Amino acid sequence: MADLSFTIERVEAEKFSATPLLLFSLRMINAEQAQRIENIELNCQIRLEPTQRVYSPSERERLAELFGAPERWGETLRSLLWTQIHVSVPGFEHEKTVQLPVPCTHDFNIASAKYFYGLNDGDAALSFLFSGSLFYKNACGDLQIEQIPWSKEARFRLPVAIWRDLMNAYYPNSELLRVSAEIFDRLNDFKRRNGLLSFDDTLHRLLRNVEVDAT
């Protein structure tokens, strides 16, 4: 039987992707060196671990929408599911390194985007939980299937700067805000009626009107 260990060694942004994509380098080592692995159908659940770092006052303020008031974070700060991915790993003898492609979003309706946006610097702690099916041959040459237990996992700290550089490459000096079709139609009508050239101008006009009314 195979005995695999998993390590995330590094992360980099995919330079030639149509959408934002991070590549995590996953190294797998089989402790049973005499046992060749024919194939792995690997599942990976990636979770954000917010309790594994400290936060500045400005970060606490921005993350209040996600976790509630900072004084309650002892109860509300919990692990968050980021994404789940699947990769097919070709055969190897002792060790193998593969890339885990992780799509990234700038949609602020998604918890992971809110979390990364709320961080000024430092690292975001991640946990990688592995499962799936492992194929190998026994001494008689018969193909065997073994399930990878959920206890197999790896830890990694993603530099916030890598996330920000990735987002800035695809959305330079901009943020993505999703609104309902009704709200968009109303914004678009306001923009057209007032002869505004962009939605930035439209939102600026509306915010300025609110600020004037509040004074």
mmCIF file of C-alpha atoms in Angstrom, residues 135-138 140-146:
data_model
loop_
_atom_site.group_PDB
_atom_site.id
_atom_site.type_symbol
_atom_site.label_atom_id
_atom_site.label_comp_id
_atom_site.label_asym_id
_atom_site.label_seq_id
_atom_site.Cartn_x
_atom_site.Cartn_y
_atom_site.Cartn_z
ATOM 1 C CA PHE A 135 -4.200 3.357 -8.234
ATOM 2 C CA TYR A 136 -1.281 0.921 -7.928
ATOM 3 C CA LYS A 137 -0.405 -2.684 -8.747
ATOM 4 C CA ASN A 138 0.154 -5.419 -6.192
ATOM 5 C CA CYS A 140 0.919 -10.097 -8.796
ATOM 6 C CA GLY A 141 0.482 -7.142 -11.148
ATOM 7 C CA ASP A 142 -3.217 -6.672 -10.370
ATOM 8 C CA LEU A 143 -4.476 -3.085 -10.336
ATOM 9 C CA GLN A 144 -5.543 -1.954 -6.865
ATOM 10 C CA ILE A 145 -7.514 1.094 -5.711
ATOM 11 C CA GLU A 146 -6.934 2.866 -2.419
#
